[in-house]
Coordinates of C-alpha atoms in Angstrom, one line a residue:
M1 CA 112.8 -3.2 155.3
S2 CA 110.3 -3.3 158.4
W3 CA 109.2 -1.2 160.9
G4 CA 109.5 -4.4 163.4
T5 CA 113.5 -3.9 163.0
E6 CA 113.8 -0.2 161.8
L7 CA 111.5 1.2 164.3
W8 CA 111.3 -1.0 167.1
D9 CA 111.8 2.0 169.8
Q10 CA 109.3 4.2 167.5
F11 CA 106.0 2.9 169.4
D12 CA 104.4 6.2 170.0
N13 CA 105.7 7.9 166.7
L14 CA 104.0 4.9 164.8
E15 CA 100.8 5.3 166.5
K16 CA 100.8 9.2 165.6
H17 CA 101.5 8.4 162.1
T18 CA 98.6 5.6 161.7
Q19 CA 95.9 8.1 163.5
W20 CA 97.6 10.9 160.7
G21 CA 96.9 8.2 158.1
I22 CA 93.3 7.5 158.8
D23 CA 92.7 11.4 159.1
I24 CA 94.0 11.8 155.7
L25 CA 91.8 9.1 154.5
E26 CA 88.7 10.7 156.2
K27 CA 89.9 14.1 154.4
Y28 CA 89.8 12.4 151.2
I29 CA 86.2 10.8 151.9
K30 CA 84.8 14.4 152.8
F31 CA 86.0 15.8 149.6
V32 CA 84.7 13.4 147.5
K33 CA 81.3 13.9 149.0
E34 CA 81.5 17.5 148.4
R35 CA 82.4 16.9 145.0
T36 CA 79.2 14.6 144.7
E37 CA 77.1 17.5 146.1
I38 CA 78.9 19.9 143.9
E39 CA 77.6 17.3 140.9
L40 CA 74.0 17.3 142.1
S41 CA 73.5 20.9 142.6
Y42 CA 75.2 21.8 139.0
A43 CA 72.7 18.7 137.3
K44 CA 69.9 20.2 139.5
Q45 CA 70.5 24.0 137.9
L46 CA 71.1 22.5 134.4
R47 CA 67.6 20.7 134.5
N48 CA 66.3 23.9 135.9
L49 CA 67.9 25.9 133.2
S50 CA 66.9 23.5 130.5
K51 CA 63.1 23.5 131.9
K52 CA 62.9 26.9 132.1
Y53 CA 63.4 28.0 128.5
Q54 CA 61.4 24.7 127.1
P55 CA 58.6 25.9 125.2
K56 CA 55.3 25.9 126.9
K57 CA 52.4 23.5 125.7
N58 CA 49.7 24.9 123.7
S59 CA 51.2 28.5 123.6
K60 CA 52.9 30.8 120.9
E61 CA 56.3 29.7 121.9
E62 CA 55.3 25.9 120.7
E63 CA 54.6 27.3 117.6
E64 CA 57.7 29.3 116.9
Y65 CA 59.7 26.1 117.4
R66 CA 58.6 24.9 114.1
Y67 CA 61.9 26.9 113.0
T68 CA 65.1 25.1 112.4
A69 CA 67.0 27.9 114.6
C70 CA 64.5 27.3 117.5
K71 CA 64.5 23.1 116.7
A72 CA 68.2 23.7 117.5
F73 CA 67.9 25.5 120.4
L74 CA 65.4 23.1 121.5
S75 CA 67.7 20.3 121.0
T76 CA 70.4 21.8 122.6
L77 CA 67.9 22.4 125.8
N78 CA 67.1 18.7 125.7
E79 CA 70.9 17.2 125.4
M80 CA 71.6 19.7 127.9
N81 CA 68.9 17.7 130.1
D82 CA 70.9 14.7 128.7
Y83 CA 74.3 16.1 129.8
A84 CA 72.9 17.1 133.5
G85 CA 72.0 13.7 134.0
Q86 CA 75.3 12.3 133.3
H87 CA 76.4 14.6 136.5
E88 CA 74.4 12.6 138.3
V89 CA 75.5 9.6 137.4
I90 CA 78.7 10.8 138.4
S91 CA 77.5 11.8 141.9
E92 CA 75.8 8.6 142.3
N93 CA 78.8 6.4 141.2
M94 CA 81.0 8.8 143.5
T95 CA 78.7 8.0 146.4
S96 CA 78.3 4.2 145.9
Q97 CA 81.7 3.4 145.3
I98 CA 84.3 5.7 146.8
T99 CA 82.2 7.5 150.0
V100 CA 80.3 4.6 151.1
E101 CA 83.1 1.9 150.3
L102 CA 85.8 4.2 152.1
A103 CA 83.6 5.3 155.1
R104 CA 83.0 1.4 155.6
Y105 CA 86.8 0.9 155.5
V106 CA 87.9 3.5 157.9
Q107 CA 85.6 1.9 160.6
E108 CA 87.5 -1.3 159.6
L109 CA 90.9 0.3 159.9
K110 CA 90.0 1.9 163.1
Q111 CA 89.4 -1.0 164.8
E112 CA 92.0 -3.1 163.4
R113 CA 94.6 -0.3 164.6
K114 CA 93.1 -0.3 168.0
S115 CA 93.6 -4.1 168.5
H116 CA 97.5 -3.9 167.1
F117 CA 98.2 -1.0 169.4
H118 CA 96.8 -2.7 172.3
D119 CA 98.7 -6.0 171.6
G120 CA 101.7 -3.6 171.6
R121 CA 100.8 -2.0 174.9
K122 CA 100.1 -5.3 176.5
A123 CA 103.7 -6.4 175.3
Q124 CA 105.0 -3.3 176.9
Q125 CA 103.4 -3.6 180.0
H126 CA 104.4 -7.4 180.7
I127 CA 108.5 -6.5 179.7
E128 CA 108.0 -3.6 182.3
T129 CA 106.6 -6.0 184.7
C130 CA 109.6 -8.4 184.1
W131 CA 112.4 -5.4 184.5
K132 CA 110.7 -4.7 187.8
Q133 CA 110.8 -8.0 189.0
L134 CA 114.7 -7.9 187.8
E135 CA 115.2 -4.9 189.6
S136 CA 113.8 -6.2 192.8
S137 CA 115.9 -9.3 192.8
K138 CA 118.8 -7.6 192.2
R139 CA 118.4 -5.0 195.0
R140 CA 117.6 -8.0 197.3
F141 CA 120.8 -9.9 196.6
E142 CA 122.7 -6.7 196.8
R143 CA 120.9 -6.1 200.3
D144 CA 121.8 -10.1 201.3
C145 CA 125.4 -9.6 199.9
K146 CA 126.1 -6.4 202.0
E147 CA 124.6 -8.1 205.3
A148 CA 126.2 -11.2 204.8
D149 CA 129.4 -9.1 204.7
R150 CA 128.8 -7.1 207.8
A151 CA 128.1 -10.3 209.8
Q152 CA 131.5 -12.1 208.5
Q153 CA 133.1 -9.0 209.8
Y154 CA 131.4 -9.2 213.2
F155 CA 132.4 -13.0 213.4
E156 CA 135.7 -12.5 212.8
K157 CA 136.1 -9.3 215.4
M158 CA 134.4 -11.3 218.3
D159 CA 136.6 -14.5 217.3
A160 CA 139.7 -12.0 217.7
D161 CA 138.3 -10.5 220.9
I162 CA 139.9 -12.8 224.2
N163 CA 137.4 -11.2 226.3
V164 CA 134.4 -12.6 224.4
T165 CA 132.8 -15.5 225.5
K166 CA 132.9 -18.9 223.3
A167 CA 129.2 -18.5 223.5
D168 CA 129.1 -15.1 221.8
V169 CA 131.6 -16.0 219.1
E170 CA 129.5 -19.5 218.3
K171 CA 126.6 -16.8 217.9
A172 CA 128.2 -14.6 215.6
R173 CA 129.8 -17.5 213.7
Q174 CA 126.3 -18.7 213.0
Q175 CA 124.8 -15.4 212.1
A176 CA 127.5 -15.0 209.6
Q177 CA 126.8 -18.4 208.0
M178 CA 123.1 -17.8 207.8
R179 CA 123.8 -14.4 206.2
H180 CA 126.1 -16.0 203.8
Q181 CA 123.4 -18.6 202.9
M182 CA 120.5 -15.8 202.2
A183 CA 123.1 -13.7 200.1
E184 CA 123.7 -17.1 198.1
D185 CA 120.0 -17.5 197.6
S186 CA 119.3 -14.0 196.5
K187 CA 121.8 -14.3 194.1
A188 CA 120.5 -17.5 192.9
D189 CA 117.0 -16.1 192.4
Y190 CA 118.8 -12.8 190.9
S191 CA 120.0 -14.7 188.4
S192 CA 117.2 -16.9 187.5
I193 CA 114.9 -13.9 187.2
L194 CA 117.7 -11.9 185.2
Q195 CA 117.9 -15.1 182.6
K196 CA 114.0 -15.0 182.4
F197 CA 114.3 -11.2 181.9
N198 CA 116.7 -11.7 179.0
H199 CA 114.6 -13.9 177.3
E200 CA 111.6 -12.1 177.7
Q201 CA 113.2 -8.9 176.6
H202 CA 114.7 -10.7 173.6
E203 CA 111.1 -12.4 172.6
Y204 CA 109.8 -8.6 172.9
Y205 CA 112.4 -6.9 170.7
H206 CA 112.9 -9.8 168.2
T207 CA 109.5 -11.5 168.2
H208 CA 106.6 -9.6 169.5
I209 CA 107.2 -6.0 168.9
P210 CA 108.6 -6.7 165.1
N211 CA 105.3 -8.9 164.4
I212 CA 103.0 -6.1 165.6
F213 CA 104.9 -3.2 163.9
Q214 CA 104.6 -5.8 160.7
K215 CA 101.0 -5.7 161.0
I216 CA 100.6 -2.2 161.8
Q217 CA 103.2 -1.7 158.6
E218 CA 100.9 -3.7 156.4
M219 CA 97.8 -2.0 157.6
E220 CA 99.3 1.3 156.8
E221 CA 100.3 0.0 153.5
R222 CA 96.7 -1.3 152.3
R223 CA 95.6 2.2 153.6
I224 CA 97.7 4.1 151.3
V225 CA 96.8 1.5 148.3
R226 CA 93.4 1.7 149.4
I227 CA 93.6 6.1 148.5
G228 CA 95.3 5.1 145.5
E229 CA 92.6 2.8 144.4
S230 CA 90.1 5.6 145.2
V231 CA 91.7 8.3 143.4
K232 CA 92.0 6.1 140.3
T233 CA 88.1 5.3 140.6
Y234 CA 87.7 9.0 141.1
A235 CA 89.1 9.6 137.5
E236 CA 87.5 6.5 136.2
L237 CA 84.0 7.9 137.2
D238 CA 84.6 10.8 135.2
R239 CA 86.0 9.1 132.1
Q240 CA 83.0 6.8 131.9
V241 CA 80.7 9.4 130.9
I242 CA 82.9 11.2 128.8
P243 CA 81.5 9.4 125.8
I244 CA 78.0 10.0 126.6
I245 CA 78.8 13.7 127.3
G246 CA 80.4 13.9 124.0
K247 CA 77.7 12.4 122.3
C248 CA 75.4 15.2 123.8
L249 CA 77.7 17.6 122.5
D250 CA 77.5 16.1 119.0
G251 CA 74.1 16.4 119.0
M252 CA 74.2 19.9 119.8
V253 CA 76.7 20.2 116.9
K254 CA 74.0 18.4 114.8
A255 CA 71.3 20.6 115.7
A256 CA 73.5 23.7 114.9
E257 CA 74.3 22.0 111.7
S258 CA 70.5 21.4 111.0
I259 CA 69.9 25.0 110.7
D260 CA 68.2 26.1 107.4
P261 CA 67.9 29.7 107.1
K262 CA 66.2 29.1 103.7
N263 CA 63.7 26.7 105.4
D264 CA 63.0 29.5 108.0
S265 CA 62.3 32.1 105.8
Q266 CA 59.7 29.7 103.9
L267 CA 58.0 28.9 107.2
A268 CA 57.8 32.8 108.1
I269 CA 56.2 33.1 104.4
E270 CA 53.6 30.5 105.2
A271 CA 53.1 32.0 108.6
Y272 CA 52.5 35.6 107.8
K273 CA 51.3 35.4 104.0
S274 CA 48.1 37.3 103.8
G275 CA 47.1 36.3 100.3
F276 CA 46.9 40.0 99.4
E277 CA 48.5 41.6 96.4
P278 CA 50.4 44.9 96.8
P279 CA 48.6 48.3 96.2
G280 CA 48.5 49.6 92.7
D281 CA 50.2 53.0 91.8
I282 CA 48.9 56.3 93.4
E283 CA 47.1 58.2 90.8
F284 CA 47.3 61.9 90.0
E285 CA 44.2 63.6 91.4
D286 CA 43.1 66.8 89.6
Y287 CA 42.0 69.4 92.0
T288 CA 41.8 71.9 89.1
Q289 CA 38.3 70.3 87.7
P290 CA 35.7 71.0 90.8
M291 CA 33.0 69.1 88.7
K292 CA 35.6 65.9 88.7
R293 CA 36.4 66.3 92.5
A294 CA 32.7 66.9 93.3
V295 CA 31.9 63.5 91.3
S296 CA 34.9 61.9 93.5
D297 CA 33.0 63.0 96.8
N298 CA 29.9 61.0 95.5
S299 CA 29.0 57.6 96.9
L300 CA 29.4 54.4 95.2
S301 CA 25.8 53.9 94.6
N302 CA 25.9 57.7 93.0
S303 CA 28.5 56.9 90.8
R304 CA 26.7 53.7 89.6
G305 CA 23.6 55.3 89.3
E306 CA 25.0 57.9 87.1
G307 CA 27.1 55.8 85.1
K308 CA 30.2 58.0 85.5
S309 CA 33.7 57.0 86.2
E310 CA 34.6 56.8 89.9
L311 CA 37.9 56.4 91.8
K312 CA 39.2 52.7 91.6
F313 CA 39.5 52.0 95.4
G314 CA 36.7 54.3 97.6
G315 CA 33.7 56.5 97.7
K316 CA 33.1 59.1 100.5
S317 CA 32.5 56.8 103.5
K318 CA 33.5 57.9 106.8
G319 CA 32.8 54.4 107.8
K320 CA 36.4 54.0 106.1
L321 CA 39.6 55.5 107.2
W322 CA 43.0 55.5 105.2
P323 CA 46.3 55.5 107.2
F324 CA 47.9 58.4 105.0
I325 CA 45.0 60.3 103.7
K326 CA 44.0 63.3 105.5
K327 CA 41.2 65.9 104.8
N328 CA 42.3 69.2 106.2
K329 CA 39.1 71.1 107.1
S330 CA 40.7 74.5 107.1
P331 CA 40.7 75.7 103.8
K332 CA 44.0 78.1 104.8
Q333 CA 46.2 75.1 105.7
Q334 CA 47.9 73.7 102.7
K335 CA 47.7 70.1 101.8
E336 CA 50.6 67.8 102.7
P337 CA 52.4 66.7 99.4
L338 CA 51.2 63.4 98.5
S339 CA 55.2 61.9 98.1
H340 CA 55.4 63.2 101.8
R341 CA 52.5 61.2 102.8
F342 CA 53.4 57.9 101.1
N343 CA 56.9 58.0 102.3
E344 CA 55.3 58.5 105.9
F345 CA 53.0 55.5 104.9
M346 CA 55.9 53.7 104.1
T347 CA 58.4 54.1 106.8
S348 CA 55.7 54.3 109.6
K349 CA 53.3 51.8 111.2
P350 CA 49.7 53.8 110.6
K351 CA 48.2 54.5 113.8
I352 CA 44.4 55.8 112.5
H353 CA 42.3 52.8 112.3
C354 CA 39.5 52.7 109.8
F355 CA 36.3 53.7 111.3
R356 CA 35.0 50.1 110.3
S357 CA 37.3 48.7 112.9
L358 CA 36.5 51.3 115.8
K359 CA 32.9 50.1 115.7
R360 CA 33.5 46.4 116.1
G361 CA 34.9 44.4 118.9
G362 CA 34.3 40.8 120.1
A363 CA 35.8 37.2 119.9
T364 CA 37.3 35.7 117.0
P365 CA 34.7 34.3 114.8
E366 CA 34.5 30.5 114.4
D367 CA 35.2 30.5 110.4
F368 CA 38.4 32.5 111.2
S369 CA 36.9 35.4 108.7
N370 CA 39.0 37.9 110.7
L371 CA 42.3 36.8 109.0
P372 CA 43.9 37.2 105.9
P373 CA 42.8 34.6 103.2
E374 CA 46.0 32.5 103.1
Q375 CA 46.3 32.4 106.8
R376 CA 42.3 31.6 107.1
R377 CA 42.7 29.0 105.0
K378 CA 46.0 27.6 106.8
K379 CA 43.5 27.6 110.0
L380 CA 40.6 26.1 108.6
Q381 CA 42.9 23.4 107.0
Q382 CA 44.3 23.0 110.4
K383 CA 41.1 22.9 112.0
V384 CA 39.6 20.1 109.4
D385 CA 42.8 18.0 110.3
E386 CA 42.3 18.3 114.2
L387 CA 38.7 16.8 113.5
N388 CA 39.3 14.6 111.0
K389 CA 41.9 12.8 113.5
E390 CA 39.2 12.9 116.1
I391 CA 36.9 11.4 113.8
Q392 CA 39.3 8.6 113.3
K393 CA 40.0 8.2 117.0
E394 CA 36.4 8.0 117.8
M395 CA 35.9 5.4 114.7
D396 CA 38.9 3.2 116.5
Q397 CA 37.0 3.3 119.6
R398 CA 33.8 2.4 118.1
D399 CA 35.6 -0.6 116.1
A400 CA 36.9 -1.9 119.6
I401 CA 33.5 -1.4 121.6
T402 CA 32.1 -3.6 118.4
K403 CA 34.8 -5.9 118.9
M404 CA 34.6 -6.5 122.8
K405 CA 30.6 -6.8 122.0
D406 CA 31.1 -9.7 119.3
V407 CA 33.5 -11.1 122.0
Y408 CA 30.7 -10.9 124.8
L409 CA 28.1 -12.3 122.5
K410 CA 30.5 -15.5 121.6
N411 CA 31.5 -15.8 125.3
P412 CA 28.6 -14.6 127.4
Q413 CA 30.5 -15.4 130.7
M414 CA 33.1 -12.7 129.8
G415 CA 30.6 -9.7 130.1
D416 CA 27.1 -8.5 128.9
P417 CA 26.7 -7.3 125.5
A418 CA 23.7 -5.0 126.5
S419 CA 26.0 -2.9 128.6
L420 CA 28.0 -1.6 125.4
D421 CA 25.2 -0.6 123.6
H422 CA 24.9 3.0 125.5
K423 CA 28.7 3.5 125.0
L424 CA 28.5 2.4 121.3
A425 CA 25.4 4.7 120.7
E426 CA 27.2 7.7 122.6
V427 CA 30.6 7.1 120.2
S428 CA 28.4 6.9 117.1
Q429 CA 26.5 10.2 118.3
N430 CA 30.1 11.8 119.0
I431 CA 30.9 10.7 115.5
E432 CA 28.0 12.4 113.8
K433 CA 28.7 15.4 115.5
L434 CA 32.4 15.6 114.6
R435 CA 31.6 14.9 110.6
L436 CA 29.1 17.7 110.7
E437 CA 31.4 20.0 112.3
A438 CA 34.2 19.0 109.8
Q439 CA 31.7 19.5 107.2
K440 CA 31.0 23.1 108.2
F441 CA 34.6 23.6 108.0
E442 CA 35.5 22.1 104.8
A443 CA 32.6 24.3 103.3
W444 CA 34.4 27.4 104.8
L445 CA 37.3 26.1 103.5
A446 CA 36.2 24.9 100.0
E447 CA 35.0 28.9 99.8
V448 CA 38.3 30.2 100.8
E449 CA 40.0 28.1 98.1
G450 CA 37.4 28.1 95.5
R451 CA 35.2 31.4 95.7
L452 CA 37.9 34.2 96.2
P453 CA 39.4 33.7 92.6
A454 CA 35.8 34.0 91.1
R455 CA 35.4 37.0 93.4
S456 CA 38.1 38.6 91.9
E457 CA 37.6 38.5 88.6
Q458 CA 34.4 40.0 89.2
A459 CA 36.2 42.8 91.2
R460 CA 38.4 43.3 88.4
R461 CA 35.3 43.8 85.8
Q462 CA 33.6 45.9 88.2
S463 CA 36.8 48.1 88.6
G464 CA 36.7 48.7 84.8
M465 CA 34.0 50.6 85.1
Y466 CA 35.8 53.5 87.3
D467 CA 39.1 53.7 85.1
V468 CA 37.5 55.9 82.6
Q469 CA 37.8 59.5 83.7
N470 CA 38.9 59.9 87.3
P471 CA 42.0 58.2 88.5
P472 CA 42.1 56.6 91.9
A473 CA 43.5 57.2 95.3
V474 CA 44.8 54.2 96.4
N475 CA 44.9 52.8 100.1
N476 CA 42.8 49.7 100.9
C477 CA 43.3 50.3 104.8
A478 CA 44.7 46.9 104.9
Q479 CA 47.4 47.8 107.4
D480 CA 45.0 48.3 110.0
R481 CA 41.5 46.6 109.5
E482 CA 39.6 44.5 112.3
S483 CA 36.4 42.5 111.8
P484 CA 33.4 43.2 113.9
D485 CA 34.4 41.2 116.9
G486 CA 37.4 43.3 117.5
S487 CA 40.3 41.3 115.9
Y488 CA 42.8 42.1 113.1
T489 CA 42.4 41.5 109.8
E490 CA 43.2 43.0 106.1
E491 CA 41.4 43.5 103.3
R492 CA 41.9 41.1 100.3
S493 CA 44.1 42.7 97.4
Q494 CA 42.3 40.9 94.8
E495 CA 38.6 42.3 95.8
S496 CA 40.4 45.7 97.2
E497 CA 40.7 46.2 93.3
G498 CA 36.9 46.4 93.1
K499 CA 36.5 49.0 96.2
V500 CA 36.3 52.5 96.1
L501 CA 38.6 54.7 98.2
A502 CA 37.6 58.6 99.2
A503 CA 40.3 61.1 98.2
D504 CA 40.1 62.8 101.7
F505 CA 38.0 62.4 104.6
D506 CA 37.5 63.9 108.1
D507 CA 39.2 63.3 111.3
E508 CA 36.4 63.8 113.7
F509 CA 34.5 60.5 113.4
D510 CA 31.3 61.9 115.3
D511 CA 30.1 63.9 112.3
E512 CA 29.6 60.9 110.1
E513 CA 27.0 61.3 107.7
S514 CA 24.1 58.9 106.9
L515 CA 25.0 56.5 103.7
P516 CA 22.7 56.1 101.0
A517 CA 21.3 52.8 100.6
I518 CA 22.6 50.7 97.6
G519 CA 20.0 47.9 97.8
T520 CA 18.0 45.4 99.8
C521 CA 18.9 42.2 101.3
K522 CA 16.8 39.4 103.1
A523 CA 17.9 37.4 106.4
L524 CA 18.6 34.0 105.4
Y525 CA 19.0 33.2 109.1
T526 CA 18.5 34.7 112.5
F527 CA 21.3 36.6 113.6
E528 CA 21.8 37.7 117.4
G529 CA 24.3 40.7 117.0
Q530 CA 25.9 40.9 120.6
N531 CA 29.1 42.6 119.7
E532 CA 29.5 46.3 119.0
G533 CA 29.1 47.3 115.6
T534 CA 26.6 44.5 114.7
I535 CA 22.8 44.5 114.2
S536 CA 20.5 41.6 115.0
V537 CA 17.8 40.2 112.2
V538 CA 15.2 37.8 112.3
E539 CA 15.1 35.1 109.6
G540 CA 12.9 36.4 106.4
E541 CA 13.6 40.0 107.5
T542 CA 14.0 42.4 104.8
L543 CA 16.3 45.4 105.4
Y544 CA 18.3 47.9 103.3
V545 CA 22.0 47.6 102.7
I546 CA 24.4 50.7 102.9
E547 CA 27.6 49.3 102.4
E548 CA 28.4 45.8 100.7
D549 CA 30.9 43.3 101.8
K550 CA 34.4 44.5 101.4
G551 CA 35.7 41.2 101.3
D552 CA 36.0 40.3 105.3
G553 CA 32.6 38.6 105.2
W554 CA 30.7 41.2 106.5
T555 CA 27.9 43.7 105.3
R556 CA 26.5 47.0 106.6
I557 CA 22.9 47.3 106.5
R558 CA 20.2 49.5 107.7
R559 CA 16.7 48.8 109.5
N560 CA 16.1 52.6 110.2
E561 CA 17.8 55.8 111.0
D562 CA 18.6 54.9 114.4
E563 CA 19.3 50.9 113.6
E564 CA 22.1 49.9 111.5
G565 CA 25.2 48.0 111.7
Y566 CA 27.1 44.3 110.1
V567 CA 25.8 41.3 109.6
P568 CA 27.5 38.2 108.3
T569 CA 27.1 38.3 104.5
S570 CA 26.3 34.7 104.7
Y571 CA 23.2 35.4 106.6
V572 CA 21.9 37.6 104.0
E573 CA 20.8 37.5 100.4
V574 CA 21.8 41.0 98.8
Y575 CA 20.1 42.4 96.1
L576 CA 22.0 45.7 94.9
D577 CA 20.1 48.5 92.9
K578 CA 22.7 50.1 90.9
N579 CA 19.9 52.8 90.1
A580 CA 19.9 53.8 93.4
K581 CA 20.7 57.2 94.0
G582 CA 21.0 57.8 97.5
A583 CA 17.4 56.9 98.2
K584 CA 16.4 57.3 101.9
T585 CA 13.4 55.0 102.3
Y586 CA 12.9 52.7 105.5
I587 CA 11.0 49.9 106.5

């Protein structure tokens, strides 16, 4: 099967067919190129999607990824990023191994095709020239033969005519002979050209055209093979990344299987555990005994001075407002049932803030005293660990500088040892600062871990004094408590057993009555009360205590009738006067 023998007369159709083959190849190149663009776009979108949902550094989201479910999601994002990388690999390989190679091959193919069809047209032009020569010699031979025949007829006519002279007859005879000779010459020339044309025509149809068409056929078959190889490469490039994509998917499955709901539940406990104990039972308030109710309305100092039992969780203090106990000033309105209030407390978040929290505001304290005990302990422990890491880092740097200095001492040509003294002193100073800072936080941590149990035992002993006569009205306002700097905190449940709670209170905060002094205190350090609700004190100054520390690290004191506020408990030394009965004496 050869185009040279089977398609010897289809030069024009072969030219169209080979051009169609090149168009098909270019069409396939365009298809692969668009596929690579799609792969790149898809990979870019996957990467952007993964980046969009990555946790931001030093944000709350980063803390959330401690949970196994969030870790699985993060692993999925990372695996998807690798998945996108494989699509980029597909695009790059298709571009380098298919698009670029086929584009180069198309240019070579066009040049080869042009050369073959140029040879074919040249052979066609040659055979056409030979044909024209043959036609010309044939017409000349035909013309000479006709002229020779007419000359012979004219000679015979002159020779038969008796009236013609002998000279005219001889002239006609010579003319006939000349025409006959010319016919013979034309015949010989025509025969020679005919033989040459037949030879050239045989060469054209049996040698030149078959060879040219055979080359064109081979060229076309190579093009077809190349397309087949490219299609195979196209599939293989996809197949090569399947194992890696499979590993990415396996990573996602493994991440999903690593989700541990129990572990996440434990992490939630560690994150939100306050360290408080649940409130005790709400005991019955006997409103039928006016005297007992009057005693219930007295302050903590009155109850202590008179030696009478008091409510377990509060005294009358408008500095303390509880979320579900309301005092109705109108005697005509009936109080809500206590069970209804308790249900409201259990099913809804309290909206009424403690008066203590309304008077405070500002930034988070350095010792995290605004946090519940457990959370405060975790924050302090975390801070201590961070400081220890920084100390270790500085110590490593100091050791490195010391070694470098030793090298300089042994090899002075490498550097001046004295040039490192300033850096060494600076690092040592940083280490000392960090150690002092760490000691400060360790002291606070020790206070949280060691002092609270002791205080809780003292609170239990104090609470025993108030359980004799009156039942307590329970609510420690732990659900909505803030420190003087305005941040959220809760009362410690262990200490709340020793706190007293008012049975009722007024909603109008502006009508707050002055609290009696329950003791005195001496300022151990100077404190600049810059936040709302705090008061400035000078070291050595003596003031009156009107509300002791409720477990949040703040004590309420008074200088005179117009100056009162909160100071850190650690800044003052408190002397409680258990015999005080609301005395109002000012400095």
